[in-house]
mmCIF file of N, CA and C in Angstrom:
data_model
loop_
_atom_site.group_PDB
_atom_site.id
_atom_site.type_symbol
_atom_site.label_atom_id
_atom_site.label_comp_id
_atom_site.label_asym_id
_atom_site.label_seq_id
_atom_site.Cartn_x
_atom_site.Cartn_y
_atom_site.Cartn_z
ATOM 1 N N MET J 1 -65.684 293.924 304.071
ATOM 2 C CA MET J 1 -65.168 292.567 304.014
ATOM 3 C C MET J 1 -63.647 292.646 303.803
ATOM 4 N N PRO J 2 -62.860 292.009 304.678
ATOM 5 C CA PRO J 2 -61.397 292.081 304.549
ATOM 6 C C PRO J 2 -60.908 291.261 303.349
ATOM 7 N N PRO J 3 -59.780 291.667 302.774
ATOM 8 C CA PRO J 3 -59.258 290.900 301.634
ATOM 9 C C PRO J 3 -58.838 289.494 302.053
ATOM 10 N N THR J 4 -59.016 288.570 301.155
ATOM 11 C CA THR J 4 -58.650 287.179 301.418
ATOM 12 C C THR J 4 -57.157 287.001 301.187
ATOM 13 N N ARG J 5 -56.520 286.325 302.100
ATOM 14 C CA ARG J 5 -55.091 286.047 301.961
ATOM 15 C C ARG J 5 -54.889 284.578 301.652
ATOM 16 N N VAL J 6 -53.981 284.334 300.738
ATOM 17 C CA VAL J 6 -53.630 282.969 300.375
ATOM 18 C C VAL J 6 -52.183 282.764 300.762
ATOM 19 N N ARG J 7 -51.923 281.725 301.510
ATOM 20 C CA ARG J 7 -50.557 281.412 301.929
ATOM 21 C C ARG J 7 -50.184 280.047 301.392
ATOM 22 N N PHE J 8 -48.997 279.973 300.839
ATOM 23 C CA PHE J 8 -48.502 278.725 300.273
ATOM 24 C C PHE J 8 -47.436 278.137 301.177
ATOM 25 N N SER J 9 -47.480 276.837 301.295
ATOM 26 C CA SER J 9 -46.421 276.139 301.999
ATOM 27 C C SER J 9 -45.344 275.803 300.977
ATOM 28 N N GLY J 10 -44.125 276.217 301.244
ATOM 29 C CA GLY J 10 -43.047 276.026 300.283
ATOM 30 C C GLY J 10 -42.513 274.618 300.214
ATOM 31 N N GLY J 11 -42.830 273.757 301.159
ATOM 32 C CA GLY J 11 -42.275 272.403 301.189
ATOM 33 C C GLY J 11 -42.686 271.559 299.999
ATOM 34 N N TYR J 12 -43.982 271.466 299.737
ATOM 35 C CA TYR J 12 -44.465 270.644 298.635
ATOM 36 C C TYR J 12 -44.126 271.269 297.287
ATOM 37 N N LEU J 13 -44.171 272.587 297.220
ATOM 38 C CA LEU J 13 -43.835 273.266 295.973
ATOM 39 C C LEU J 13 -42.380 273.016 295.595
ATOM 40 N N ALA J 14 -41.495 272.986 296.567
ATOM 41 C CA ALA J 14 -40.082 272.716 296.299
ATOM 42 C C ALA J 14 -39.887 271.306 295.752
ATOM 43 N N ILE J 15 -40.629 270.344 296.258
ATOM 44 C CA ILE J 15 -40.532 268.964 295.776
ATOM 45 C C ILE J 15 -41.007 268.872 294.331
ATOM 46 N N VAL J 16 -42.108 269.536 294.010
ATOM 47 C CA VAL J 16 -42.632 269.519 292.646
ATOM 48 C C VAL J 16 -41.662 270.212 291.696
ATOM 49 N N MET J 17 -41.087 271.333 292.124
ATOM 50 C CA MET J 17 -40.133 272.047 291.273
ATOM 51 C C MET J 17 -38.864 271.227 291.062
ATOM 52 N N LEU J 18 -38.413 270.536 292.088
ATOM 53 C CA LEU J 18 -37.233 269.685 291.963
ATOM 54 C C LEU J 18 -37.486 268.536 290.998
ATOM 55 N N ALA J 19 -38.658 267.917 291.093
ATOM 56 C CA ALA J 19 -38.999 266.831 290.174
ATOM 57 C C ALA J 19 -39.086 267.343 288.736
ATOM 58 N N GLY J 20 -39.637 268.523 288.546
ATOM 59 C CA GLY J 20 -39.710 269.114 287.214
ATOM 60 C C GLY J 20 -38.337 269.431 286.659
ATOM 61 N N ALA J 21 -37.440 269.914 287.518
ATOM 62 C CA ALA J 21 -36.081 270.224 287.075
ATOM 63 C C ALA J 21 -35.335 268.965 286.675
ATOM 64 N N VAL J 22 -35.497 267.896 287.441
ATOM 65 C CA VAL J 22 -34.852 266.621 287.101
ATOM 66 C C VAL J 22 -35.393 266.104 285.770
ATOM 67 N N GLY J 23 -36.682 266.207 285.561
ATOM 68 C CA GLY J 23 -37.268 265.787 284.291
ATOM 69 C C GLY J 23 -36.774 266.616 283.123
ATOM 70 N N ALA J 24 -36.692 267.925 283.303
ATOM 71 C CA ALA J 24 -36.213 268.795 282.222
ATOM 72 C C ALA J 24 -34.752 268.524 281.895
ATOM 73 N N ILE J 25 -33.936 268.297 282.901
ATOM 74 C CA ILE J 25 -32.525 267.983 282.668
ATOM 75 C C ILE J 25 -32.390 266.645 281.953
ATOM 76 N N SER J 26 -33.208 265.672 282.329
ATOM 77 C CA SER J 26 -33.160 264.362 281.670
ATOM 78 C C SER J 26 -33.522 264.473 280.196
ATOM 79 N N VAL J 27 -34.590 265.210 279.896
ATOM 80 C CA VAL J 27 -34.997 265.369 278.504
ATOM 81 C C VAL J 27 -33.943 266.150 277.725
ATOM 82 N N ALA J 28 -33.343 267.159 278.346
ATOM 83 C CA ALA J 28 -32.296 267.930 277.667
ATOM 84 C C ALA J 28 -31.079 267.060 277.360
ATOM 85 N N LEU J 29 -30.705 266.182 278.278
ATOM 86 C CA LEU J 29 -29.581 265.283 278.019
ATOM 87 C C LEU J 29 -29.891 264.315 276.886
ATOM 88 N N ILE J 30 -31.105 263.794 276.865
ATOM 89 C CA ILE J 30 -31.508 262.903 275.776
ATOM 90 C C ILE J 30 -31.453 263.645 274.444
ATOM 91 N N ALA J 31 -31.835 264.913 274.462
ATOM 92 C CA ALA J 31 -31.869 265.690 273.226
ATOM 93 C C ALA J 31 -30.478 266.070 272.745
ATOM 94 N N LEU J 32 -29.555 266.354 273.653
ATOM 95 C CA LEU J 32 -28.267 266.919 273.269
ATOM 96 C C LEU J 32 -27.160 265.895 273.050
ATOM 97 N N ILE J 33 -27.282 264.711 273.616
ATOM 98 C CA ILE J 33 -26.231 263.699 273.482
ATOM 99 C C ILE J 33 -26.642 262.718 272.391
ATOM 100 N N PRO J 34 -25.979 262.773 271.238
ATOM 101 C CA PRO J 34 -26.400 261.907 270.131
ATOM 102 C C PRO J 34 -26.144 260.426 270.376
ATOM 103 N N ALA J 35 -25.263 260.076 271.310
ATOM 104 C CA ALA J 35 -24.961 258.668 271.555
ATOM 105 C C ALA J 35 -26.085 257.950 272.293
ATOM 106 N N ILE J 36 -27.001 258.698 272.902
ATOM 107 C CA ILE J 36 -28.105 258.074 273.631
ATOM 108 C C ILE J 36 -29.181 257.658 272.639
ATOM 109 N N GLU J 37 -29.459 256.378 272.600
ATOM 110 C CA GLU J 37 -30.523 255.857 271.745
ATOM 111 C C GLU J 37 -31.773 255.679 272.603
ATOM 112 N N VAL J 38 -32.878 256.185 272.126
ATOM 113 C CA VAL J 38 -34.128 256.107 272.878
ATOM 114 C C VAL J 38 -35.012 255.066 272.222
ATOM 115 N N GLU J 39 -35.400 254.066 273.004
ATOM 116 C CA GLU J 39 -36.289 253.023 272.518
ATOM 117 C C GLU J 39 -37.533 253.000 273.392
ATOM 118 N N PRO J 40 -38.692 252.751 272.799
ATOM 119 C CA PRO J 40 -39.911 252.692 273.601
ATOM 120 C C PRO J 40 -39.855 251.553 274.619
ATOM 121 N N SER J 41 -40.382 251.802 275.782
ATOM 122 C CA SER J 41 -40.466 250.773 276.817
ATOM 123 C C SER J 41 -41.918 250.629 277.221
ATOM 124 N N SER J 42 -42.158 250.001 278.335
ATOM 125 C CA SER J 42 -43.531 249.826 278.798
ATOM 126 C C SER J 42 -44.059 251.062 279.518
ATOM 127 N N ALA J 43 -43.214 252.066 279.724
ATOM 128 C CA ALA J 43 -43.648 253.279 280.420
ATOM 129 C C ALA J 43 -44.587 254.090 279.529
ATOM 130 N N ARG J 44 -45.547 254.721 280.177
ATOM 131 C CA ARG J 44 -46.508 255.534 279.436
ATOM 132 C C ARG J 44 -45.808 256.747 278.834
ATOM 133 N N GLY J 45 -46.025 257.017 277.590
ATOM 134 C CA GLY J 45 -45.433 258.159 276.925
ATOM 135 C C GLY J 45 -44.065 257.910 276.331
ATOM 136 N N SER J 46 -43.508 256.731 276.529
ATOM 137 C CA SER J 46 -42.167 256.459 276.018
ATOM 138 C C SER J 46 -42.141 256.393 274.498
ATOM 139 N N GLU J 47 -43.272 256.015 273.873
ATOM 140 C CA GLU J 47 -43.316 255.976 272.417
ATOM 141 C C GLU J 47 -43.177 257.383 271.844
ATOM 142 N N VAL J 48 -43.784 258.356 272.501
ATOM 143 C CA VAL J 48 -43.721 259.738 272.032
ATOM 144 C C VAL J 48 -42.294 260.272 272.140
ATOM 145 N N ILE J 49 -41.644 260.005 273.275
ATOM 146 C CA ILE J 49 -40.262 260.465 273.467
ATOM 147 C C ILE J 49 -39.345 259.811 272.432
ATOM 148 N N ALA J 50 -39.521 258.511 272.199
ATOM 149 C CA ALA J 50 -38.692 257.813 271.219
ATOM 150 C C ALA J 50 -38.946 258.345 269.812
ATOM 151 N N TYR J 51 -40.193 258.672 269.499
ATOM 152 C CA TYR J 51 -40.520 259.220 268.184
ATOM 153 C C TYR J 51 -39.892 260.602 267.997
ATOM 154 N N LEU J 52 -39.989 261.459 268.996
ATOM 155 C CA LEU J 52 -39.439 262.811 268.893
ATOM 156 C C LEU J 52 -37.914 262.818 268.898
ATOM 157 N N ALA J 53 -37.313 261.847 269.556
ATOM 158 C CA ALA J 53 -35.853 261.803 269.657
ATOM 159 C C ALA J 53 -35.188 261.519 268.314
ATOM 160 N N GLN J 54 -35.919 260.921 267.397
ATOM 161 C CA GLN J 54 -35.305 260.582 266.113
ATOM 162 C C GLN J 54 -35.164 261.784 265.180
ATOM 163 N N PHE J 55 -35.857 262.871 265.438
ATOM 164 C CA PHE J 55 -35.742 264.067 264.610
ATOM 165 C C PHE J 55 -34.563 264.889 265.105
ATOM 166 N N ARG J 56 -33.409 264.640 264.514
ATOM 167 C CA ARG J 56 -32.173 265.297 264.961
ATOM 168 C C ARG J 56 -31.616 266.182 263.855
ATOM 169 N N TRP J 57 -31.014 267.270 264.272
ATOM 170 C CA TRP J 57 -30.306 268.173 263.385
ATOM 171 C C TRP J 57 -28.905 268.326 263.935
ATOM 172 N N GLU J 58 -27.930 267.801 263.237
ATOM 173 C CA GLU J 58 -26.537 267.770 263.670
ATOM 174 C C GLU J 58 -26.389 267.147 265.061
ATOM 175 N N GLY J 59 -27.133 266.075 265.304
ATOM 176 C CA GLY J 59 -27.033 265.351 266.559
ATOM 177 C C GLY J 59 -27.912 265.859 267.678
ATOM 178 N N ILE J 60 -28.654 266.947 267.445
ATOM 179 C CA ILE J 60 -29.499 267.528 268.493
ATOM 180 C C ILE J 60 -30.957 267.296 268.127
ATOM 181 N N SER J 61 -31.708 266.735 269.067
ATOM 182 C CA SER J 61 -33.136 266.510 268.854
ATOM 183 C C SER J 61 -33.884 267.810 269.138
ATOM 184 N N ILE J 62 -34.302 268.480 268.100
ATOM 185 C CA ILE J 62 -34.939 269.789 268.227
ATOM 186 C C ILE J 62 -36.256 269.721 269.025
ATOM 187 N N PRO J 63 -37.163 268.759 268.760
ATOM 188 C CA PRO J 63 -38.403 268.724 269.547
ATOM 189 C C PRO J 63 -38.155 268.527 271.047
ATOM 190 N N LEU J 64 -37.170 267.703 271.400
ATOM 191 C CA LEU J 64 -36.916 267.462 272.819
ATOM 192 C C LEU J 64 -36.239 268.668 273.477
ATOM 193 N N VAL J 65 -35.412 269.389 272.734
ATOM 194 C CA VAL J 65 -34.821 270.614 273.280
ATOM 195 C C VAL J 65 -35.915 271.648 273.552
ATOM 196 N N LEU J 66 -36.844 271.781 272.618
ATOM 197 C CA LEU J 66 -37.935 272.723 272.814
ATOM 198 C C LEU J 66 -38.835 272.308 273.983
ATOM 199 N N PHE J 67 -39.059 270.997 274.123
ATOM 200 C CA PHE J 67 -39.862 270.513 275.249
ATOM 201 C C PHE J 67 -39.176 270.774 276.582
ATOM 202 N N ALA J 68 -37.861 270.523 276.635
ATOM 203 C CA ALA J 68 -37.117 270.774 277.877
ATOM 204 C C ALA J 68 -37.118 272.263 278.207
ATOM 205 N N ALA J 69 -37.004 273.118 277.193
ATOM 206 C CA ALA J 69 -37.044 274.567 277.434
ATOM 207 C C ALA J 69 -38.417 274.996 277.943
ATOM 208 N N ALA J 70 -39.466 274.393 277.396
ATOM 209 C CA ALA J 70 -40.823 274.745 277.850
ATOM 210 C C ALA J 70 -41.056 274.289 279.290
ATOM 211 N N VAL J 71 -40.572 273.114 279.642
ATOM 212 C CA VAL J 71 -40.732 272.621 281.016
ATOM 213 C C VAL J 71 -39.944 273.474 281.991
ATOM 214 N N THR J 72 -38.765 273.887 281.571
ATOM 215 C CA THR J 72 -37.927 274.704 282.444
ATOM 216 C C THR J 72 -38.537 276.066 282.625
#
């Protein structure tokens, strides 16, 4: 029995990776810029982001930095 080959199309994967990079950069900016105030909106998950953004150490939101690093 010949080995099975799996081939990936790079088009859709590039779109998903680009969307992930934009999300990680957005979260990193929210975490690193102390002037940005995060308030919950009607978007799903916004309460969690707003809750985590308030835990700052010298202006840096540690939970959001760790989340952005994990996504990246």
